[in-house]
mmCIF file of C-alpha atoms and ligand atoms in Angstrom:
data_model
loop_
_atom_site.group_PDB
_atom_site.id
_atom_site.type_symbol
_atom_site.label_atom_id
_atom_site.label_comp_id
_atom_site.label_asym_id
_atom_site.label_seq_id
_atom_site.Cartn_x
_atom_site.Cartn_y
_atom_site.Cartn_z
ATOM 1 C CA UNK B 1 -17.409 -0.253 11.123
ATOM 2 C CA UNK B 2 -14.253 -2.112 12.411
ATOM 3 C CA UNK B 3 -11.870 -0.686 14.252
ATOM 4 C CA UNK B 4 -8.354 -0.163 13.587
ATOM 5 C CA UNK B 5 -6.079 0.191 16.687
ATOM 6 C CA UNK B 6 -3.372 2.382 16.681
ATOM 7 C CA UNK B 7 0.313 0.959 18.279
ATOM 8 C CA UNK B 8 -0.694 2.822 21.595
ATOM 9 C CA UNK B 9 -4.232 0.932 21.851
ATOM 10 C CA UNK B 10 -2.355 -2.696 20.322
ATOM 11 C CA UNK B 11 0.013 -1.726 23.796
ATOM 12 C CA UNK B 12 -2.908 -2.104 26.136
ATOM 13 C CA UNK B 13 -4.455 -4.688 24.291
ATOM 14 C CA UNK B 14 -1.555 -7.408 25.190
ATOM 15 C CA UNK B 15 -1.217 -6.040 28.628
ATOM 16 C CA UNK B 16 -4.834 -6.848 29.056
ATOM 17 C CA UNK B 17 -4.026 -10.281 27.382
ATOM 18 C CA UNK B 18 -0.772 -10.710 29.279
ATOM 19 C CA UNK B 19 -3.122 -10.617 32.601
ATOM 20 C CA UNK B 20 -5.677 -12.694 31.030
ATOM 21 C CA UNK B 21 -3.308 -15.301 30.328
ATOM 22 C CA UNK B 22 -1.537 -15.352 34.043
ATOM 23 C CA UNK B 23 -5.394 -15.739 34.590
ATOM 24 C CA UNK B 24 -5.442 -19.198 32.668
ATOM 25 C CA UNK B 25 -1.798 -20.052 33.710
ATOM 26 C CA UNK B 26 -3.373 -19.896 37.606
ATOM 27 C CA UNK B 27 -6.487 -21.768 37.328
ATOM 28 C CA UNK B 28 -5.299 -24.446 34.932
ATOM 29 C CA UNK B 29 -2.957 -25.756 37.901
ATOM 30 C CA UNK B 30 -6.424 -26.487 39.266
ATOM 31 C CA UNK B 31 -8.156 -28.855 36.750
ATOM 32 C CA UNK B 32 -8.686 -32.280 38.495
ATOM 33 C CA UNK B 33 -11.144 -34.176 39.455
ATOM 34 C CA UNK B 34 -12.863 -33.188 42.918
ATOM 35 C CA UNK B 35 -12.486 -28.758 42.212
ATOM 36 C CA UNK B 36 -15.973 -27.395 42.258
ATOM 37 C CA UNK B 37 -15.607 -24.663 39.236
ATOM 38 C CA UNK B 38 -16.689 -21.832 41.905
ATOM 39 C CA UNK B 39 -13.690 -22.290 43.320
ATOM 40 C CA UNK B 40 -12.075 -21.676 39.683
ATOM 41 C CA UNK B 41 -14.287 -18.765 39.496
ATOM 42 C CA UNK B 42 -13.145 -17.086 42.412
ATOM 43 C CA UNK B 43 -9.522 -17.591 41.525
ATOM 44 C CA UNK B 44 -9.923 -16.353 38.295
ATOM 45 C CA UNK B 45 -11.421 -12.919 39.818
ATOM 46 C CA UNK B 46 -8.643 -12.498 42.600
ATOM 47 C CA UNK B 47 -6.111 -12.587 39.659
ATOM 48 C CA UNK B 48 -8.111 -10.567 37.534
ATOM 49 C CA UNK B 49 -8.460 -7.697 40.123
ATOM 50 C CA UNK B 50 -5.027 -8.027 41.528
ATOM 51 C CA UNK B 51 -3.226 -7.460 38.483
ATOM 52 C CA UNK B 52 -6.024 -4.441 38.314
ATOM 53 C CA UNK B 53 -8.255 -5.710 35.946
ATOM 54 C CA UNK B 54 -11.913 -6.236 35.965
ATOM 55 C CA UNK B 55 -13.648 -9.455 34.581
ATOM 56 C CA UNK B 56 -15.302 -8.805 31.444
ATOM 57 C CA UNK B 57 -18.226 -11.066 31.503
ATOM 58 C CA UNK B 58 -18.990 -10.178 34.831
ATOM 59 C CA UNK B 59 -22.039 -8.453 34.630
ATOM 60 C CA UNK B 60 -22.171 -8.371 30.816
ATOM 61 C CA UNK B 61 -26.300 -8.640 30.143
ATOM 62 C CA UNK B 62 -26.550 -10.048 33.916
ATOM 63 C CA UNK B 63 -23.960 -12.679 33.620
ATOM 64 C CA UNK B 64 -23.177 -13.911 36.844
ATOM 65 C CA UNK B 65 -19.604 -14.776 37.513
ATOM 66 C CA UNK B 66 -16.252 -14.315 36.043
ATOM 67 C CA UNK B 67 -15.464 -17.589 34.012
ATOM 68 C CA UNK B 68 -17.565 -19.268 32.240
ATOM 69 C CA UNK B 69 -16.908 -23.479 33.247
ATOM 70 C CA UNK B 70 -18.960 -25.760 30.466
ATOM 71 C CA UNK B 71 -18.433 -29.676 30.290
ATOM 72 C CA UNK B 72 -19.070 -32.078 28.145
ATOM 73 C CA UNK B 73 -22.336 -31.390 26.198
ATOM 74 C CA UNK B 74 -22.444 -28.229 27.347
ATOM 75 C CA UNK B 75 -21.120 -25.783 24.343
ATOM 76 C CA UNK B 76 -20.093 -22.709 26.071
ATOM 77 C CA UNK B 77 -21.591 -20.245 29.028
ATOM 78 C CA UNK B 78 -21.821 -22.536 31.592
ATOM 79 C CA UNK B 79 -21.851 -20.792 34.937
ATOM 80 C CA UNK B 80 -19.910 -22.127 38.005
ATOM 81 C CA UNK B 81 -21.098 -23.725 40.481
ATOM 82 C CA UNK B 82 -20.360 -26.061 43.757
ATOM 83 C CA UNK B 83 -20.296 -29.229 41.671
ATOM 84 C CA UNK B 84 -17.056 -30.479 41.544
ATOM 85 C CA UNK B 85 -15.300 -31.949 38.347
ATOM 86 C CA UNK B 86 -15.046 -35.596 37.438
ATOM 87 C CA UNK B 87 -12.251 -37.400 35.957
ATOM 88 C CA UNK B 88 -12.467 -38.346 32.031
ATOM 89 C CA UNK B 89 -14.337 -34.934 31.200
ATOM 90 C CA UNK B 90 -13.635 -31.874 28.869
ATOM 91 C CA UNK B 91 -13.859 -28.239 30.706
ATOM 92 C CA UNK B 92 -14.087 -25.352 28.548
ATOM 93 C CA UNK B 93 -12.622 -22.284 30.213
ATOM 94 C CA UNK B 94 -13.945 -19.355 28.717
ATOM 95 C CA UNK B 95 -12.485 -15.649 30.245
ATOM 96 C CA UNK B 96 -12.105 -11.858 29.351
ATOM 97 C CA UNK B 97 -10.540 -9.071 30.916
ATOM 98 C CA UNK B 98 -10.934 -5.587 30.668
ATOM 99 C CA UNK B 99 -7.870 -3.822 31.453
ATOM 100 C CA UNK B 100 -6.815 -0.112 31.048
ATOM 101 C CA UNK B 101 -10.113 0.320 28.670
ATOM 102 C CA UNK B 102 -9.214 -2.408 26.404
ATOM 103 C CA UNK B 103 -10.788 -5.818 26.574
ATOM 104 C CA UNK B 104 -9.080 -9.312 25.622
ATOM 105 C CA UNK B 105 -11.097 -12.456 25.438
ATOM 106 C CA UNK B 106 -9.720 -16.791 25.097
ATOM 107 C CA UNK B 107 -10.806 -19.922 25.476
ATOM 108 C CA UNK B 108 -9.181 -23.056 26.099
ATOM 109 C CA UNK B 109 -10.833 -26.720 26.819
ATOM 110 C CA UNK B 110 -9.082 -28.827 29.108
ATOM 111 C CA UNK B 111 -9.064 -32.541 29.973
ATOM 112 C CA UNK B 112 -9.696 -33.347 33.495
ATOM 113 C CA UNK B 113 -7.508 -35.922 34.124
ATOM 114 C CA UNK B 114 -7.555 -38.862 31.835
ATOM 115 C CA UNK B 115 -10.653 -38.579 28.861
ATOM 116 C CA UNK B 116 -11.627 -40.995 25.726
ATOM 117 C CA UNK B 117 -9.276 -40.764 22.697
ATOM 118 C CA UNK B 118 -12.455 -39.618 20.876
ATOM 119 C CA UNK B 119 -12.511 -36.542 23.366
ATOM 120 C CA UNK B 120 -8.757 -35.431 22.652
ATOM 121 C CA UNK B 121 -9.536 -35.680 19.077
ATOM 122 C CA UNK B 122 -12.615 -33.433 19.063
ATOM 123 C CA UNK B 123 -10.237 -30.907 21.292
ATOM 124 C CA UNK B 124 -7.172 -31.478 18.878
ATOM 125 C CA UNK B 125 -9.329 -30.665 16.378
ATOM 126 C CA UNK B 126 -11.006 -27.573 17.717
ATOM 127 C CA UNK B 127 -7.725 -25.954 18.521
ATOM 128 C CA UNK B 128 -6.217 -27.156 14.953
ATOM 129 C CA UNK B 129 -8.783 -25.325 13.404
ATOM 130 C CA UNK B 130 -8.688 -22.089 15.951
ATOM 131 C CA UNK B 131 -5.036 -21.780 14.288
ATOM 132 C CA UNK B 132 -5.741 -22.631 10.515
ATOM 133 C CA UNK B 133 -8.155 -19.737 10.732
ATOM 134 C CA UNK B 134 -5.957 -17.515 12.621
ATOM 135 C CA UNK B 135 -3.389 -18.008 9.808
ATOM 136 C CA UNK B 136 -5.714 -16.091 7.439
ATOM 137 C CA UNK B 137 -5.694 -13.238 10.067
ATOM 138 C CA UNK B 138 -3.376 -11.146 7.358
ATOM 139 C CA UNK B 139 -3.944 -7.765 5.148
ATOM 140 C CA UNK B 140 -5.779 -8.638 1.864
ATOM 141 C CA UNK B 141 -7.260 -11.852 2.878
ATOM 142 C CA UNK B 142 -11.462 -11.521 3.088
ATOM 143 C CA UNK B 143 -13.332 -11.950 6.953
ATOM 144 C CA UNK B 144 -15.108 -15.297 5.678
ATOM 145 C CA UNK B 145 -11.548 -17.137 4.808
ATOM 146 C CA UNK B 146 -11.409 -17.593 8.070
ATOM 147 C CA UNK B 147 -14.668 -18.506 8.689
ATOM 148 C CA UNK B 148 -14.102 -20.822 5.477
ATOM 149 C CA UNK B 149 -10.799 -22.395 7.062
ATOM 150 C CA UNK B 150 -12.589 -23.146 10.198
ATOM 151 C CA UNK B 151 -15.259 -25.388 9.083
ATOM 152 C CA UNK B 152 -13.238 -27.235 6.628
ATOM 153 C CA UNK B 153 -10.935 -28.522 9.191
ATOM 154 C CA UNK B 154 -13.686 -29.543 11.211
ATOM 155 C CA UNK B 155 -15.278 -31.221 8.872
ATOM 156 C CA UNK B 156 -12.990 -33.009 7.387
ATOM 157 C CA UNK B 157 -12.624 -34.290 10.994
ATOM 158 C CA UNK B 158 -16.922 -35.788 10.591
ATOM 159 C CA UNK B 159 -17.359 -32.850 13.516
ATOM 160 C CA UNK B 160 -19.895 -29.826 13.365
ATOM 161 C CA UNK B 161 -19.399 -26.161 14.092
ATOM 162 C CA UNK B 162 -21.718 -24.643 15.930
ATOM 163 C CA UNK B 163 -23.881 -21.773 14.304
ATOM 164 C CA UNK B 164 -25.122 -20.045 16.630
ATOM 165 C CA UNK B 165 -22.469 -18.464 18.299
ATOM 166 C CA UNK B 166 -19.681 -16.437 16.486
ATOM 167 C CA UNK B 167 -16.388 -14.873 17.421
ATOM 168 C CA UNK B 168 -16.569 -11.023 17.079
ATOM 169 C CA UNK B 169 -14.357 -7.793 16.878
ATOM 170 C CA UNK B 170 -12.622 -6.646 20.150
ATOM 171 C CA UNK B 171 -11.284 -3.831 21.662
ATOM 172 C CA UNK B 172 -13.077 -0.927 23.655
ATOM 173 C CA UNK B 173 -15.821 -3.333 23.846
ATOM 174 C CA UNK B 174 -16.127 -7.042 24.466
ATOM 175 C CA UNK B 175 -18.223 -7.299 21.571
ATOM 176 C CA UNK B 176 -17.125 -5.425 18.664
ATOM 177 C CA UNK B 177 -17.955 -5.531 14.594
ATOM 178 C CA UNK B 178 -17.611 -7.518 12.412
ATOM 179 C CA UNK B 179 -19.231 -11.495 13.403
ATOM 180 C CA UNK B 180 -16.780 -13.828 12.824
ATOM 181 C CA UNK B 181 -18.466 -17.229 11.885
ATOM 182 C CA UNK B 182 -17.086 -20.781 11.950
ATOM 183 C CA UNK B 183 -18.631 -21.289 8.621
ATOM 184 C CA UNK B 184 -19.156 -20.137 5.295
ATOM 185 C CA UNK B 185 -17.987 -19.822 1.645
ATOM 186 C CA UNK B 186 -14.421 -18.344 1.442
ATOM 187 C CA UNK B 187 -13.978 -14.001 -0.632
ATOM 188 C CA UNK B 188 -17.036 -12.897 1.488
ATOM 189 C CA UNK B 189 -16.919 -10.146 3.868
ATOM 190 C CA UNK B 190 -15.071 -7.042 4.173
ATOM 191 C CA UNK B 191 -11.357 -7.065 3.260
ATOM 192 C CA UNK B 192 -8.922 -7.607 6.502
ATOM 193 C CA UNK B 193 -6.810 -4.685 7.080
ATOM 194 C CA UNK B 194 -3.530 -4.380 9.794
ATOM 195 C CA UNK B 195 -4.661 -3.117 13.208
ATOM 196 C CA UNK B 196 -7.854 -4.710 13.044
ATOM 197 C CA UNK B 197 -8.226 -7.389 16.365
ATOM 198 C CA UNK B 198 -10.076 -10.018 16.564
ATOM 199 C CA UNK B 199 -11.829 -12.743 19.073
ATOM 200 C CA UNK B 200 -11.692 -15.971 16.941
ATOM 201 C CA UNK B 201 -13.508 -18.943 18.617
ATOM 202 C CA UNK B 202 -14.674 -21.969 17.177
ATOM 203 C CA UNK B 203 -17.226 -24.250 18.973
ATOM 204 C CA UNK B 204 -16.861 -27.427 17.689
ATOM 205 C CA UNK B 205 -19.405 -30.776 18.371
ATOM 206 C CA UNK B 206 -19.051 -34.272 17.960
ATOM 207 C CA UNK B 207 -22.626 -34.726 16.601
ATOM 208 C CA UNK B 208 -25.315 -32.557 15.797
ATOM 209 C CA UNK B 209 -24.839 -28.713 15.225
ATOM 210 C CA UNK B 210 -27.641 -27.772 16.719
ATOM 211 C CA UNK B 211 -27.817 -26.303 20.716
ATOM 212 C CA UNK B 212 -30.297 -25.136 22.958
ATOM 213 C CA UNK B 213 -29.988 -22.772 25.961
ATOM 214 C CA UNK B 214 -31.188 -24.014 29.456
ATOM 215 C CA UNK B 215 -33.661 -22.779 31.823
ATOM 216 C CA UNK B 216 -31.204 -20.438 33.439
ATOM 217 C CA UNK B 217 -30.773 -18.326 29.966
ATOM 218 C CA UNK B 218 -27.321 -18.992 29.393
ATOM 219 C CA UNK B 219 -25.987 -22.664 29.646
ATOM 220 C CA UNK B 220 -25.419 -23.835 26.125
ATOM 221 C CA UNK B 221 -25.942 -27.458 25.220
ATOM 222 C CA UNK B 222 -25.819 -29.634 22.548
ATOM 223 C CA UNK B 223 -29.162 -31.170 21.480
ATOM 224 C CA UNK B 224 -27.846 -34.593 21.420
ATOM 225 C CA UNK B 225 -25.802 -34.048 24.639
ATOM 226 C CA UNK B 226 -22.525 -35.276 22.753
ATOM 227 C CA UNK B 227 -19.685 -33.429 23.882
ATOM 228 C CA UNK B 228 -18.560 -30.099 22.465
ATOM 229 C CA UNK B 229 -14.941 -28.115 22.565
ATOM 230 C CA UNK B 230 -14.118 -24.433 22.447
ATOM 231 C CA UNK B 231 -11.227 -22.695 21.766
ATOM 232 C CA UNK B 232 -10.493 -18.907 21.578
ATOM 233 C CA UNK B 233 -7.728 -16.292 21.208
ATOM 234 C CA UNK B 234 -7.600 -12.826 20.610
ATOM 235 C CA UNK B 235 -5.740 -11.740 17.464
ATOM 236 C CA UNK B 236 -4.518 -9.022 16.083
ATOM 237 C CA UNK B 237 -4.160 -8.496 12.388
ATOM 238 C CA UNK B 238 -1.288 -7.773 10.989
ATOM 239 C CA UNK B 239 0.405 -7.239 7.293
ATOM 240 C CA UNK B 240 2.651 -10.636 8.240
ATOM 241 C CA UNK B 241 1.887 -13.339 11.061
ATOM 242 C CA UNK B 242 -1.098 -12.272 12.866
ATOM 243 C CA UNK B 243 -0.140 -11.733 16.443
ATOM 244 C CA UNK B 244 -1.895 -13.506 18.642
ATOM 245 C CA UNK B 245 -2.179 -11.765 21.778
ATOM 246 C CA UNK B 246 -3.454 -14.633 24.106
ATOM 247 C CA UNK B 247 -0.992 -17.430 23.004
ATOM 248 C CA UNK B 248 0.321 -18.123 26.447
ATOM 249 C CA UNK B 249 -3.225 -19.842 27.387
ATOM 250 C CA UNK B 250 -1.035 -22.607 25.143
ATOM 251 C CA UNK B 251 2.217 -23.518 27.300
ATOM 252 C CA UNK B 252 1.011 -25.793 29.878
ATOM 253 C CA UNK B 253 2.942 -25.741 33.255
HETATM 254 N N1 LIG F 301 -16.111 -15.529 24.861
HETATM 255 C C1 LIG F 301 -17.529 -15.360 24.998
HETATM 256 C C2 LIG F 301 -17.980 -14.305 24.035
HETATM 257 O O1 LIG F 301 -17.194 -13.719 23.444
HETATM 258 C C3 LIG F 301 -17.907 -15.147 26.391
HETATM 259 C C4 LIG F 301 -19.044 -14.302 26.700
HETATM 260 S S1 LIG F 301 -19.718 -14.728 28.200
HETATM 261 C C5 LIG F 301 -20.675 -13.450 28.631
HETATM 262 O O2 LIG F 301 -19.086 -14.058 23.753
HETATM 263 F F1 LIG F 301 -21.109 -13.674 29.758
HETATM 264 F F2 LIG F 301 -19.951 -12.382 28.677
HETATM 265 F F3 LIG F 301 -21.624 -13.301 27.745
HETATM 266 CO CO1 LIG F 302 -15.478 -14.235 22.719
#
């Protein structure tokens, strides 16, 4: 079953979004080379629990720390650590909060410093296709049009989605119904109704499709090691323009 949130529930949905984005707005300021991504981490959870949150990964199935940081290759769930970021890479931020009983969930890759043309492409690209998708987000249209709209931007790009991973409902939970893959044929799935919200989040890689999770059972990586982007909001259906309730991760500075 998917949820439809009433106006009262959508209300504490974008305050928990509103916090998760001052989250982003805070930590972003800190992207260059020579910041470990622990020190991210910890940032990210002082903002979090100020504004009277709680990070929502945190915990979640033994997940260790608040953000996740992954670079380059590595696809998502990359957990911080005291190794400090080099120039020319791509850092996917990935965060949730859980605010009030209602979560919110985004996911934004950033350049540190100056990286490859190839590199902003594969980002450009992610996010292009994070916001084709999201335009499907309306009453009447079926779950897998966005799925559909996903891969065909990112295709027609030469770049892979990922298969593995999917986006997912969101609300009372982190992870809700329905699965939201980057892929498949458009008219599949159950009909998209106002009220429903959504965590839409495309990984996208340069080569190959295929990943494989390290040793410590949740860094993602791609099997070729070429890099990977990730971009996620958290959207809420509508009848119109889908809202989307994380869009400040966008305005830089
Ligand atoms: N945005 C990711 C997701 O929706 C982040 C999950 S990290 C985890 O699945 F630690 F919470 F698993
Ligand atoms: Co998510």
């Amino acid at each position: 079953m998917i949820s439809i949130r009433e106006e009262w529930e959508i209300e504490r949905l974008r305050k928990s979004a509103a916090l998760l984005v001052q989250t982003f707005l805070e930590i972003e300021k800190l992207i260059i080379p020579g910041v470990s991504t622990r020190h991210l981490d910890q940032i990210a959870e002082t903002v979090i629990r100020d504004g009277g949150g709680k990070p929502a990964f945190k915990g979640y199935k033994g997940y260790p720390a608040t953000i996740c940081t992954s670079i380059d290759d590595v696809v998502v769930h990359g957990i911080p650590n005291d190794e400090v970021l080099k120039e020319g890479s791509i850092l996917s931020i990935d965060n949730g909060v859980l605010l009030d009983g209602y979560y919110s969930d985004a996911a934004k890759s950033f350049p540190v410093g100056k990286i490859s043309e190839a590199d902003q492409n594969l980002m450009s690209t992610t996010l292009q296709a994070l916001h084709w998708g999201i335009r499907k987000c309306r009453t009447g249209n079926h779950l897998s049009d966005v799925s559909h709209t996903i891969q065909s931007t990112v295709e027609a790009e030469g770049y892979q989605v990922v298969r593995a991973l999917v986006g997912h409902g969101i609300g009372t939970e982190l992870h809700e119904e329905p699965q939201i893959p980057n892929y498949g044929q458009p008219g599949r799935g159950p009909k998209l109704q106002e009220g429903m919200v959504f965590a839409i989040e495309p990984m996208v890689n340069t080569g190959t499709s295929e990943v494989e999770i390290l040793e410590d059972g949740w860094t993602v990586r791609t099997k070729d090691r070429k890099a990977s982007a990730h971009f996620e909001h958290t959207v809420l259906v509508t009848k119109g323009k889908p809202e989307i309730l994380t869009i400040g991760i966008e305005d830089r500075k």
